[in-house]
Amino acid sequence: PVSVRKISELQGLVKTDEFSEMQALIIGGSRGLGALATKLIIAGGGNVLFSYAKGYEDALELLDDMQAASDRSRSFHYDVYKGENILQLIGDYIPTHFLYFATPRIALADGVGFDEELFNRYNVFYVQKFGVLVSLLGKLNPKLSVFYPSSIALSEILPKASEYASSKAAGEMYCKHLEKIFPRMDFFVSRLPRLETDQTSSIVPTESTNSVQEILKRLREIIK
């Protein structure tokens, strides 16, 4: 597992009020890149409500780390597959920014053919449920800023990753359609390079971009 640095270790990288205008909702924020985004926003003076699915212990650990920096941030359980009504789960919280890091386990296809079942599983996360959440959250804040993490797999052809890349491509196109449907929203789609996370961690040495610097760069882009 790849551990995320503590908020106290990240505070030297951001200004104390850099993200103070953010009231962020982060789906998939208990570990990985979602947890890193959560911590960076908190370190920069922002407020975060983040969800976890299976990572209850991770959420508790993250909340414990957050307590010293923010007494307003909290978490809630949300399972993308169950499709619970997000508005009922977040209560009176009105986000200014929506960051979507939910993902299934990324798997490579075994054969040369196209794995329809794997593709459909990705689509539930990267397209279908994402769109449902944007539609619901738009009722709370028609001017919502939305961050959608895509992948460099669309620019670099990776072996056995056609299902994953195709689903991310569908997600990118869907964001363009959502921009038309919700013209007052801002959508930020970023093709992230390979970053060091639990999903990419390997005993075989691989080249990865610094996750902290990359996510911090993206956060700064969406608050401009």
mmCIF file with all atom_site columns, C-alpha atoms in Angstrom:
data_model
loop_
_atom_site.group_PDB
_atom_site.id
_atom_site.type_symbol
_atom_site.label_atom_id
_atom_site.label_alt_id
_atom_site.label_comp_id
_atom_site.label_asym_id
_atom_site.label_entity_id
_atom_site.label_seq_id
_atom_site.pdbx_PDB_ins_code
_atom_site.Cartn_x
_atom_site.Cartn_y
_atom_site.Cartn_z
_atom_site.occupancy
_atom_site.B_iso_or_equiv
_atom_site.pdbx_formal_charge
_atom_site.auth_seq_id
_atom_site.auth_comp_id
_atom_site.auth_asym_id
_atom_site.auth_atom_id
_atom_site.pdbx_PDB_model_num
ATOM 1   C CA . PRO A 1 1   ? 0.000   0.000   0.000   1.00 0.00 ? 1   PRO A CA 1
ATOM 2   C CA . VAL A 1 2   ? 1.102   3.552   -0.763  1.00 0.00 ? 2   VAL A CA 1
ATOM 3   C CA . SER A 1 3   ? 0.744   5.866   2.214   1.00 0.00 ? 3   SER A CA 1
ATOM 4   C CA . VAL A 1 4   ? -0.322  9.493   1.812   1.00 0.00 ? 4   VAL A CA 1
ATOM 5   C CA . ARG A 1 5   ? 1.690   12.127  3.651   1.00 0.00 ? 5   ARG A CA 1
ATOM 6   C CA . LYS A 1 6   ? 0.101   13.724  6.698   1.00 0.00 ? 6   LYS A CA 1
ATOM 7   C CA . ILE A 1 7   ? -1.500  17.153  6.461   1.00 0.00 ? 7   ILE A CA 1
ATOM 8   C CA . SER A 1 8   ? 1.218   18.643  8.670   1.00 0.00 ? 8   SER A CA 1
ATOM 9   C CA . GLU A 1 9   ? 3.790   17.469  6.115   1.00 0.00 ? 9   GLU A CA 1
ATOM 10  C CA . LEU A 1 10  ? 1.843   19.038  3.243   1.00 0.00 ? 10  LEU A CA 1
ATOM 11  C CA . GLN A 1 11  ? 1.204   22.417  4.831   1.00 0.00 ? 11  GLN A CA 1
ATOM 12  C CA . GLY A 1 12  ? 4.601   23.719  3.791   1.00 0.00 ? 12  GLY A CA 1
ATOM 13  C CA . LEU A 1 13  ? 3.673   23.197  0.131   1.00 0.00 ? 13  LEU A CA 1
ATOM 14  C CA . VAL A 1 14  ? 0.555   25.393  0.129   1.00 0.00 ? 14  VAL A CA 1
ATOM 15  C CA . LYS A 1 15  ? -0.437  28.795  1.426   1.00 0.00 ? 15  LYS A CA 1
ATOM 16  C CA . THR A 1 16  ? -2.588  28.589  4.543   1.00 0.00 ? 16  THR A CA 1
ATOM 17  C CA . ASP A 1 17  ? -5.544  30.251  2.782   1.00 0.00 ? 17  ASP A CA 1
ATOM 18  C CA . GLU A 1 18  ? -4.917  29.015  -0.761  1.00 0.00 ? 18  GLU A CA 1
ATOM 19  C CA . PHE A 1 19  ? -8.070  26.877  -0.851  1.00 0.00 ? 19  PHE A CA 1
ATOM 20  C CA . SER A 1 20  ? -10.083 28.766  1.760   1.00 0.00 ? 20  SER A CA 1
ATOM 21  C CA . GLU A 1 21  ? -12.896 29.453  -0.736  1.00 0.00 ? 21  GLU A CA 1
ATOM 22  C CA . MET A 1 22  ? -13.353 25.752  -1.471  1.00 0.00 ? 22  MET A CA 1
ATOM 23  C CA . GLN A 1 23  ? -16.185 23.736  -0.016  1.00 0.00 ? 23  GLN A CA 1
ATOM 24  C CA . ALA A 1 24  ? -15.257 20.494  -1.704  1.00 0.00 ? 24  ALA A CA 1
ATOM 25  C CA . LEU A 1 25  ? -17.179 17.265  -2.066  1.00 0.00 ? 25  LEU A CA 1
ATOM 26  C CA . ILE A 1 26  ? -14.811 14.403  -2.868  1.00 0.00 ? 26  ILE A CA 1
ATOM 27  C CA . ILE A 1 27  ? -16.169 11.025  -3.889  1.00 0.00 ? 27  ILE A CA 1
ATOM 28  C CA . GLY A 1 28  ? -13.550 8.376   -3.197  1.00 0.00 ? 28  GLY A CA 1
ATOM 29  C CA . GLY A 1 29  ? -11.608 10.556  -0.796  1.00 0.00 ? 29  GLY A CA 1
ATOM 30  C CA . SER A 1 30  ? -10.516 8.084   1.863   1.00 0.00 ? 30  SER A CA 1
ATOM 31  C CA . ARG A 1 31  ? -7.386  6.784   0.141   1.00 0.00 ? 31  ARG A CA 1
ATOM 32  C CA . GLY A 1 32  ? -5.180  7.206   -2.904  1.00 0.00 ? 32  GLY A CA 1
ATOM 33  C CA . LEU A 1 33  ? -5.415  10.372  -4.978  1.00 0.00 ? 33  LEU A CA 1
ATOM 34  C CA . GLY A 1 34  ? -8.738  11.266  -3.373  1.00 0.00 ? 34  GLY A CA 1
ATOM 35  C CA . ALA A 1 35  ? -7.176  11.258  0.082   1.00 0.00 ? 35  ALA A CA 1
ATOM 36  C CA . LEU A 1 36  ? -4.267  13.317  -1.198  1.00 0.00 ? 36  LEU A CA 1
ATOM 37  C CA . ALA A 1 37  ? -6.638  15.915  -2.680  1.00 0.00 ? 37  ALA A CA 1
ATOM 38  C CA . THR A 1 38  ? -8.566  15.969  0.602   1.00 0.00 ? 38  THR A CA 1
ATOM 39  C CA . LYS A 1 39  ? -5.423  16.631  2.615   1.00 0.00 ? 39  LYS A CA 1
ATOM 40  C CA . LEU A 1 40  ? -4.088  19.299  0.283   1.00 0.00 ? 40  LEU A CA 1
ATOM 41  C CA . ILE A 1 41  ? -7.373  21.214  0.366   1.00 0.00 ? 41  ILE A CA 1
ATOM 42  C CA . ILE A 1 42  ? -7.456  21.032  4.160   1.00 0.00 ? 42  ILE A CA 1
ATOM 43  C CA . ALA A 1 43  ? -3.811  22.129  4.332   1.00 0.00 ? 43  ALA A CA 1
ATOM 44  C CA . GLY A 1 44  ? -4.744  25.131  2.193   1.00 0.00 ? 44  GLY A CA 1
ATOM 45  C CA . GLY A 1 45  ? -7.594  26.199  4.469   1.00 0.00 ? 45  GLY A CA 1
ATOM 46  C CA . GLY A 1 46  ? -10.480 24.594  2.565   1.00 0.00 ? 46  GLY A CA 1
ATOM 47  C CA . ASN A 1 47  ? -13.414 22.550  3.791   1.00 0.00 ? 47  ASN A CA 1
ATOM 48  C CA . VAL A 1 48  ? -13.986 18.945  2.657   1.00 0.00 ? 48  VAL A CA 1
ATOM 49  C CA . LEU A 1 49  ? -16.748 16.380  2.827   1.00 0.00 ? 49  LEU A CA 1
ATOM 50  C CA . PHE A 1 50  ? -15.365 13.090  1.503   1.00 0.00 ? 50  PHE A CA 1
ATOM 51  C CA . SER A 1 51  ? -16.857 9.681   0.922   1.00 0.00 ? 51  SER A CA 1
ATOM 52  C CA . TYR A 1 52  ? -15.517 6.188   1.464   1.00 0.00 ? 52  TYR A CA 1
ATOM 53  C CA . ALA A 1 53  ? -16.859 2.851   0.250   1.00 0.00 ? 53  ALA A CA 1
ATOM 54  C CA . LYS A 1 54  ? -14.811 -0.018  1.692   1.00 0.00 ? 54  LYS A CA 1
ATOM 55  C CA . GLY A 1 55  ? -12.146 2.078   3.393   1.00 0.00 ? 55  GLY A CA 1
ATOM 56  C CA . TYR A 1 56  ? -13.793 2.700   6.769   1.00 0.00 ? 56  TYR A CA 1
ATOM 57  C CA . GLU A 1 57  ? -10.506 2.371   8.647   1.00 0.00 ? 57  GLU A CA 1
ATOM 58  C CA . ASP A 1 58  ? -8.832  4.650   6.114   1.00 0.00 ? 58  ASP A CA 1
ATOM 59  C CA . ALA A 1 59  ? -11.575 7.231   6.614   1.00 0.00 ? 59  ALA A CA 1
ATOM 60  C CA . LEU A 1 60  ? -11.093 7.157   10.380  1.00 0.00 ? 60  LEU A CA 1
ATOM 61  C CA . GLU A 1 61  ? -7.350  7.597   9.990   1.00 0.00 ? 61  GLU A CA 1
ATOM 62  C CA . LEU A 1 62  ? -7.866  10.497  7.609   1.00 0.00 ? 62  LEU A CA 1
ATOM 63  C CA . LEU A 1 63  ? -10.387 12.173  9.916   1.00 0.00 ? 63  LEU A CA 1
ATOM 64  C CA . ASP A 1 64  ? -7.945  11.849  12.789  1.00 0.00 ? 64  ASP A CA 1
ATOM 65  C CA . ASP A 1 65  ? -5.275  13.556  10.677  1.00 0.00 ? 65  ASP A CA 1
ATOM 66  C CA . MET A 1 66  ? -7.731  16.296  9.686   1.00 0.00 ? 66  MET A CA 1
ATOM 67  C CA . GLN A 1 67  ? -8.874  17.185  13.200  1.00 0.00 ? 67  GLN A CA 1
ATOM 68  C CA . ALA A 1 68  ? -5.872  19.354  13.999  1.00 0.00 ? 68  ALA A CA 1
ATOM 69  C CA . ALA A 1 69  ? -6.356  21.404  10.820  1.00 0.00 ? 69  ALA A CA 1
ATOM 70  C CA . SER A 1 70  ? -10.136 21.570  10.397  1.00 0.00 ? 70  SER A CA 1
ATOM 71  C CA . ASP A 1 71  ? -13.086 21.044  12.700  1.00 0.00 ? 71  ASP A CA 1
ATOM 72  C CA . ARG A 1 72  ? -15.620 21.346  9.862   1.00 0.00 ? 72  ARG A CA 1
ATOM 73  C CA . SER A 1 73  ? -14.547 18.549  7.537   1.00 0.00 ? 73  SER A CA 1
ATOM 74  C CA . ARG A 1 74  ? -16.206 15.141  7.749   1.00 0.00 ? 74  ARG A CA 1
ATOM 75  C CA . SER A 1 75  ? -16.878 11.904  5.889   1.00 0.00 ? 75  SER A CA 1
ATOM 76  C CA . PHE A 1 76  ? -19.771 9.657   4.887   1.00 0.00 ? 76  PHE A CA 1
ATOM 77  C CA . HIS A 1 77  ? -20.251 6.190   3.410   1.00 0.00 ? 77  HIS A CA 1
ATOM 78  C CA . TYR A 1 78  ? -21.201 6.041   -0.263  1.00 0.00 ? 78  TYR A CA 1
ATOM 79  C CA . ASP A 1 79  ? -21.234 3.001   -2.531  1.00 0.00 ? 79  ASP A CA 1
ATOM 80  C CA . VAL A 1 80  ? -21.256 3.879   -6.232  1.00 0.00 ? 80  VAL A CA 1
ATOM 81  C CA . TYR A 1 81  ? -22.846 0.549   -7.159  1.00 0.00 ? 81  TYR A CA 1
ATOM 82  C CA . LYS A 1 82  ? -25.799 1.009   -4.801  1.00 0.00 ? 82  LYS A CA 1
ATOM 83  C CA . GLY A 1 83  ? -26.607 4.391   -6.263  1.00 0.00 ? 83  GLY A CA 1
ATOM 84  C CA . GLU A 1 84  ? -27.852 6.019   -3.062  1.00 0.00 ? 84  GLU A CA 1
ATOM 85  C CA . ASN A 1 85  ? -29.256 9.547   -3.282  1.00 0.00 ? 85  ASN A CA 1
ATOM 86  C CA . ILE A 1 86  ? -26.256 11.778  -2.640  1.00 0.00 ? 86  ILE A CA 1
ATOM 87  C CA . LEU A 1 87  ? -28.434 14.697  -1.551  1.00 0.00 ? 87  LEU A CA 1
ATOM 88  C CA . GLN A 1 88  ? -29.800 12.707  1.375   1.00 0.00 ? 88  GLN A CA 1
ATOM 89  C CA . LEU A 1 89  ? -26.318 11.644  2.436   1.00 0.00 ? 89  LEU A CA 1
ATOM 90  C CA . ILE A 1 90  ? -24.663 15.076  2.456   1.00 0.00 ? 90  ILE A CA 1
ATOM 91  C CA . GLY A 1 91  ? -27.513 16.907  4.191   1.00 0.00 ? 91  GLY A CA 1
ATOM 92  C CA . ASP A 1 92  ? -27.148 20.691  4.224   1.00 0.00 ? 92  ASP A CA 1
ATOM 93  C CA . TYR A 1 93  ? -23.633 20.654  2.764   1.00 0.00 ? 93  TYR A CA 1
ATOM 94  C CA . ILE A 1 94  ? -23.501 22.754  -0.427  1.00 0.00 ? 94  ILE A CA 1
ATOM 95  C CA . PRO A 1 95  ? -20.271 22.120  -2.358  1.00 0.00 ? 95  PRO A CA 1
ATOM 96  C CA . THR A 1 96  ? -18.517 24.689  -4.485  1.00 0.00 ? 96  THR A CA 1
ATOM 97  C CA . HIS A 1 97  ? -16.295 21.992  -6.013  1.00 0.00 ? 97  HIS A CA 1
ATOM 98  C CA . PHE A 1 98  ? -16.981 18.337  -6.843  1.00 0.00 ? 98  PHE A CA 1
ATOM 99  C CA . LEU A 1 99  ? -13.979 16.022  -7.282  1.00 0.00 ? 99  LEU A CA 1
ATOM 100 C CA . TYR A 1 100 ? -14.693 12.505  -8.498  1.00 0.00 ? 100 TYR A CA 1
ATOM 101 C CA . PHE A 1 101 ? -12.061 9.879   -7.635  1.00 0.00 ? 101 PHE A CA 1
ATOM 102 C CA . ALA A 1 102 ? -14.322 6.822   -7.387  1.00 0.00 ? 102 ALA A CA 1
ATOM 103 C CA . THR A 1 103 ? -12.901 3.832   -9.252  1.00 0.00 ? 103 THR A CA 1
ATOM 104 C CA . PRO A 1 104 ? -13.163 0.062   -9.313  1.00 0.00 ? 104 PRO A CA 1
ATOM 105 C CA . ARG A 1 105 ? -10.047 -2.041  -9.140  1.00 0.00 ? 105 ARG A CA 1
ATOM 106 C CA . ILE A 1 106 ? -8.188  -1.381  -12.389 1.00 0.00 ? 106 ILE A CA 1
ATOM 107 C CA . ALA A 1 107 ? -7.563  -4.669  -14.163 1.00 0.00 ? 107 ALA A CA 1
ATOM 108 C CA . LEU A 1 108 ? -5.901  -5.522  -17.449 1.00 0.00 ? 108 LEU A CA 1
ATOM 109 C CA . ALA A 1 109 ? -7.703  -7.736  -19.929 1.00 0.00 ? 109 ALA A CA 1
ATOM 110 C CA . ASP A 1 110 ? -6.385  -11.282 -20.315 1.00 0.00 ? 110 ASP A CA 1
ATOM 111 C CA . GLY A 1 111 ? -6.822  -11.777 -24.041 1.00 0.00 ? 111 GLY A CA 1
ATOM 112 C CA . VAL A 1 112 ? -6.595  -9.838  -27.284 1.00 0.00 ? 112 VAL A CA 1
ATOM 113 C CA . GLY A 1 113 ? -10.378 -9.448  -27.510 1.00 0.00 ? 113 GLY A CA 1
ATOM 114 C CA . PHE A 1 114 ? -12.459 -6.718  -25.943 1.00 0.00 ? 114 PHE A CA 1
ATOM 115 C CA . ASP A 1 115 ? -13.784 -7.642  -22.476 1.00 0.00 ? 115 ASP A CA 1
ATOM 116 C CA . GLU A 1 116 ? -17.341 -6.281  -22.471 1.00 0.00 ? 116 GLU A CA 1
ATOM 117 C CA . GLU A 1 117 ? -17.965 -7.127  -18.806 1.00 0.00 ? 117 GLU A CA 1
ATOM 118 C CA . LEU A 1 118 ? -14.841 -5.258  -17.696 1.00 0.00 ? 118 LEU A CA 1
ATOM 119 C CA . PHE A 1 119 ? -15.723 -2.285  -19.912 1.00 0.00 ? 119 PHE A CA 1
ATOM 120 C CA . ASN A 1 120 ? -19.242 -2.121  -18.465 1.00 0.00 ? 120 ASN A CA 1
ATOM 121 C CA . ARG A 1 121 ? -17.903 -2.246  -14.910 1.00 0.00 ? 121 ARG A CA 1
ATOM 122 C CA . TYR A 1 122 ? -15.684 0.739   -15.632 1.00 0.00 ? 122 TYR A CA 1
ATOM 123 C CA . ASN A 1 123 ? -18.590 2.586   -17.229 1.00 0.00 ? 123 ASN A CA 1
ATOM 124 C CA . VAL A 1 124 ? -20.699 2.285   -14.096 1.00 0.00 ? 124 VAL A CA 1
ATOM 125 C CA . PHE A 1 125 ? -18.055 4.318   -12.255 1.00 0.00 ? 125 PHE A CA 1
ATOM 126 C CA . TYR A 1 126 ? -16.595 6.581   -14.915 1.00 0.00 ? 126 TYR A CA 1
ATOM 127 C CA . VAL A 1 127 ? -19.744 7.477   -16.852 1.00 0.00 ? 127 VAL A CA 1
ATOM 128 C CA . GLN A 1 128 ? -23.138 6.427   -15.519 1.00 0.00 ? 128 GLN A CA 1
ATOM 129 C CA . LYS A 1 129 ? -22.879 7.170   -11.784 1.00 0.00 ? 129 LYS A CA 1
ATOM 130 C CA . PHE A 1 130 ? -20.702 10.214  -12.367 1.00 0.00 ? 130 PHE A CA 1
ATOM 131 C CA . GLY A 1 131 ? -23.434 11.754  -14.521 1.00 0.00 ? 131 GLY A CA 1
ATOM 132 C CA . VAL A 1 132 ? -26.099 10.994  -11.940 1.00 0.00 ? 132 VAL A CA 1
ATOM 133 C CA . LEU A 1 133 ? -24.084 12.753  -9.241  1.00 0.00 ? 133 LEU A CA 1
ATOM 134 C CA . VAL A 1 134 ? -23.467 15.833  -11.392 1.00 0.00 ? 134 VAL A CA 1
ATOM 135 C CA . SER A 1 135 ? -27.181 16.098  -12.153 1.00 0.00 ? 135 SER A CA 1
ATOM 136 C CA . LEU A 1 136 ? -28.156 15.865  -8.487  1.00 0.00 ? 136 LEU A CA 1
ATOM 137 C CA . LEU A 1 137 ? -25.456 18.210  -7.221  1.00 0.00 ? 137 LEU A CA 1
ATOM 138 C CA . GLY A 1 138 ? -26.421 20.735  -9.869  1.00 0.00 ? 138 GLY A CA 1
ATOM 139 C CA . LYS A 1 139 ? -29.682 21.203  -7.983  1.00 0.00 ? 139 LYS A CA 1
ATOM 140 C CA . LEU A 1 140 ? -27.684 22.428  -4.982  1.00 0.00 ? 140 LEU A CA 1
ATOM 141 C CA . ASN A 1 141 ? -25.197 24.570  -6.872  1.00 0.00 ? 141 ASN A CA 1
ATOM 142 C CA . PRO A 1 142 ? -25.811 25.369  -10.558 1.00 0.00 ? 142 PRO A CA 1
ATOM 143 C CA . LYS A 1 143 ? -22.313 26.941  -10.695 1.00 0.00 ? 143 LYS A CA 1
ATOM 144 C CA . LEU A 1 144 ? -20.529 23.850  -9.421  1.00 0.00 ? 144 LEU A CA 1
ATOM 145 C CA . SER A 1 145 ? -16.896 23.298  -10.463 1.00 0.00 ? 145 SER A CA 1
ATOM 146 C CA . VAL A 1 146 ? -16.338 19.648  -11.410 1.00 0.00 ? 146 VAL A CA 1
ATOM 147 C CA . PHE A 1 147 ? -12.990 17.840  -11.545 1.00 0.00 ? 147 PHE A CA 1
ATOM 148 C CA . TYR A 1 148 ? -12.890 14.637  -13.605 1.00 0.00 ? 148 TYR A CA 1
ATOM 149 C CA . PRO A 1 149 ? -9.596  12.706  -13.520 1.00 0.00 ? 149 PRO A CA 1
ATOM 150 C CA . SER A 1 150 ? -8.950  10.986  -16.828 1.00 0.00 ? 150 SER A CA 1
ATOM 151 C CA . SER A 1 151 ? -5.833  9.084   -17.821 1.00 0.00 ? 151 SER A CA 1
ATOM 152 C CA . ILE A 1 152 ? -2.747  9.317   -19.982 1.00 0.00 ? 152 ILE A CA 1
ATOM 153 C CA . ALA A 1 153 ? -3.852  5.886   -21.223 1.00 0.00 ? 153 ALA A CA 1
ATOM 154 C CA . LEU A 1 154 ? -5.861  7.817   -23.834 1.00 0.00 ? 154 LEU A CA 1
ATOM 155 C CA . SER A 1 155 ? -2.699  9.421   -25.170 1.00 0.00 ? 155 SER A CA 1
ATOM 156 C CA . GLU A 1 156 ? -0.363  6.460   -24.801 1.00 0.00 ? 156 GLU A CA 1
ATOM 157 C CA . ILE A 1 157 ? -1.628  3.078   -25.960 1.00 0.00 ? 157 ILE A CA 1
ATOM 158 C CA . LEU A 1 158 ? -1.080  0.694   -23.057 1.00 0.00 ? 158 LEU A CA 1
ATOM 159 C CA . PRO A 1 159 ? -1.154  -3.077  -23.635 1.00 0.00 ? 159 PRO A CA 1
ATOM 160 C CA . LYS A 1 160 ? -4.340  -4.816  -22.447 1.00 0.00 ? 160 LYS A CA 1
ATOM 161 C CA . ALA A 1 161 ? -5.878  -1.531  -21.237 1.00 0.00 ? 161 ALA A CA 1
ATOM 162 C CA . SER A 1 162 ? -8.322  -0.913  -24.094 1.00 0.00 ? 162 SER A CA 1
ATOM 163 C CA . GLU A 1 163 ? -11.385 -1.349  -21.866 1.00 0.00 ? 163 GLU A CA 1
ATOM 164 C CA . TYR A 1 164 ? -10.082 1.092   -19.267 1.00 0.00 ? 164 TYR A CA 1
ATOM 165 C CA . ALA A 1 165 ? -8.991  3.666   -21.843 1.00 0.00 ? 165 ALA A CA 1
ATOM 166 C CA . SER A 1 166 ? -12.251 3.344   -23.779 1.00 0.00 ? 166 SER A CA 1
ATOM 167 C CA . SER A 1 167 ? -14.289 3.949   -20.639 1.00 0.00 ? 167 SER A CA 1
ATOM 168 C CA . LYS A 1 168 ? -12.217 6.989   -19.709 1.00 0.00 ? 168 LYS A CA 1
ATOM 169 C CA . ALA A 1 169 ? -12.694 8.280   -23.263 1.00 0.00 ? 169 ALA A CA 1
ATOM 170 C CA . ALA A 1 170 ? -16.440 7.862   -22.838 1.00 0.00 ? 170 ALA A CA 1
ATOM 171 C CA . GLY A 1 171 ? -16.189 9.772   -19.547 1.00 0.00 ? 171 GLY A CA 1
ATOM 172 C CA . GLU A 1 172 ? -14.349 12.635  -21.232 1.00 0.00 ? 172 GLU A CA 1
ATOM 173 C CA . MET A 1 173 ? -16.965 12.858  -23.984 1.00 0.00 ? 173 MET A CA 1
ATOM 174 C CA . TYR A 1 174 ? -19.738 12.730  -21.404 1.00 0.00 ? 174 TYR A CA 1
ATOM 175 C CA . CYS A 1 175 ? -18.163 15.701  -19.615 1.00 0.00 ? 175 CYS A CA 1
ATOM 176 C CA . LYS A 1 176 ? -18.415 17.657  -22.879 1.00 0.00 ? 176 LYS A CA 1
ATOM 177 C CA . HIS A 1 177 ? -22.104 16.809  -23.106 1.00 0.00 ? 177 HIS A CA 1
ATOM 178 C CA . LEU A 1 178 ? -22.644 17.764  -19.466 1.00 0.00 ? 178 LEU A CA 1
ATOM 179 C CA . GLU A 1 179 ? -21.037 21.131  -20.179 1.00 0.00 ? 179 GLU A CA 1
ATOM 180 C CA . LYS A 1 180 ? -23.804 21.744  -22.711 1.00 0.00 ? 180 LYS A CA 1
ATOM 181 C CA . ILE A 1 181 ? -26.521 20.493  -20.384 1.00 0.00 ? 181 ILE A CA 1
ATOM 182 C CA . PHE A 1 182 ? -25.228 22.534  -17.434 1.00 0.00 ? 182 PHE A CA 1
ATOM 183 C CA . PRO A 1 183 ? -23.679 25.646  -19.043 1.00 0.00 ? 183 PRO A CA 1
ATOM 184 C CA . ARG A 1 184 ? -23.126 27.389  -15.720 1.00 0.00 ? 184 ARG A CA 1
ATOM 185 C CA . MET A 1 185 ? -20.901 24.600  -14.416 1.00 0.00 ? 185 MET A CA 1
ATOM 186 C CA . ASP A 1 186 ? -17.156 24.415  -15.004 1.00 0.00 ? 186 ASP A CA 1
ATOM 187 C CA . PHE A 1 187 ? -15.706 21.031  -15.939 1.00 0.00 ? 187 PHE A CA 1
ATOM 188 C CA . PHE A 1 188 ? -12.000 20.299  -15.536 1.00 0.00 ? 188 PHE A CA 1
ATOM 189 C CA . VAL A 1 189 ? -10.909 17.100  -17.262 1.00 0.00 ? 189 VAL A CA 1
ATOM 190 C CA . SER A 1 190 ? -7.280  16.128  -16.663 1.00 0.00 ? 190 SER A CA 1
ATOM 191 C CA . ARG A 1 191 ? -5.407  13.247  -18.245 1.00 0.00 ? 191 ARG A CA 1
ATOM 192 C CA . LEU A 1 192 ? -3.268  12.325  -15.282 1.00 0.00 ? 192 LEU A CA 1
ATOM 193 C CA . PRO A 1 193 ? 0.075   10.604  -15.833 1.00 0.00 ? 193 PRO A CA 1
ATOM 194 C CA . ARG A 1 194 ? 0.971   7.413   -14.017 1.00 0.00 ? 194 ARG A CA 1
ATOM 195 C CA . LEU A 1 195 ? 1.008   8.382   -10.341 1.00 0.00 ? 195 LEU A CA 1
ATOM 196 C CA . GLU A 1 196 ? 2.119   6.353   -7.361  1.00 0.00 ? 196 GLU A CA 1
ATOM 197 C CA . THR A 1 197 ? -1.022  4.885   -5.775  1.00 0.00 ? 197 THR A CA 1
ATOM 198 C CA . ASP A 1 198 ? -2.213  1.504   -4.523  1.00 0.00 ? 198 ASP A CA 1
ATOM 199 C CA . GLN A 1 199 ? -3.550  0.867   -8.036  1.00 0.00 ? 199 GLN A CA 1
ATOM 200 C CA . THR A 1 200 ? -0.145  1.373   -9.682  1.00 0.00 ? 200 THR A CA 1
ATOM 201 C CA . SER A 1 201 ? 2.114   0.104   -6.898  1.00 0.00 ? 201 SER A CA 1
ATOM 202 C CA . SER A 1 202 ? 4.356   -2.740  -8.050  1.00 0.00 ? 202 SER A CA 1
ATOM 203 C CA . ILE A 1 203 ? 7.392   -4.704  -6.917  1.00 0.00 ? 203 ILE A CA 1
ATOM 204 C CA . VAL A 1 204 ? 8.721   -4.123  -10.431 1.00 0.00 ? 204 VAL A CA 1
ATOM 205 C CA . PRO A 1 205 ? 10.399  -0.693  -10.691 1.00 0.00 ? 205 PRO A CA 1
ATOM 206 C CA . THR A 1 206 ? 8.199   1.662   -12.738 1.00 0.00 ? 206 THR A CA 1
ATOM 207 C CA . GLU A 1 207 ? 8.405   5.351   -13.552 1.00 0.00 ? 207 GLU A CA 1
ATOM 208 C CA . SER A 1 208 ? 5.740   7.449   -11.796 1.00 0.00 ? 208 SER A CA 1
ATOM 209 C CA . THR A 1 209 ? 5.102   11.194  -11.560 1.00 0.00 ? 209 THR A CA 1
ATOM 210 C CA . ASN A 1 210 ? 5.135   12.837  -8.135  1.00 0.00 ? 210 ASN A CA 1
ATOM 211 C CA . SER A 1 211 ? 1.535   12.541  -6.943  1.00 0.00 ? 211 SER A CA 1
ATOM 212 C CA . VAL A 1 212 ? 1.631   15.516  -4.558  1.00 0.00 ? 212 VAL A CA 1
ATOM 213 C CA . GLN A 1 213 ? 2.898   17.982  -7.152  1.00 0.00 ? 213 GLN A CA 1
ATOM 214 C CA . GLU A 1 214 ? 0.529   16.694  -9.824  1.00 0.00 ? 214 GLU A CA 1
ATOM 215 C CA . ILE A 1 215 ? -2.644  16.858  -7.707  1.00 0.00 ? 215 ILE A CA 1
ATOM 216 C CA . LEU A 1 216 ? -1.642  20.232  -6.249  1.00 0.00 ? 216 LEU A CA 1
ATOM 217 C CA . LYS A 1 217 ? -1.228  21.547  -9.801  1.00 0.00 ? 217 LYS A CA 1
ATOM 218 C CA . ARG A 1 218 ? -4.746  20.359  -10.698 1.00 0.00 ? 218 ARG A CA 1
ATOM 219 C CA . LEU A 1 219 ? -6.286  21.864  -7.562  1.00 0.00 ? 219 LEU A CA 1
ATOM 220 C CA . ARG A 1 220 ? -4.744  25.214  -8.368  1.00 0.00 ? 220 ARG A CA 1
ATOM 221 C CA . GLU A 1 221 ? -6.199  25.036  -11.859 1.00 0.00 ? 221 GLU A CA 1
ATOM 222 C CA . ILE A 1 222 ? -9.766  24.546  -10.674 1.00 0.00 ? 222 ILE A CA 1
ATOM 223 C CA . ILE A 1 223 ? -9.747  27.512  -8.273  1.00 0.00 ? 223 ILE A CA 1
ATOM 224 C CA . LYS A 1 224 ? -8.568  30.060  -10.856 1.00 0.00 ? 224 LYS A CA 1
#
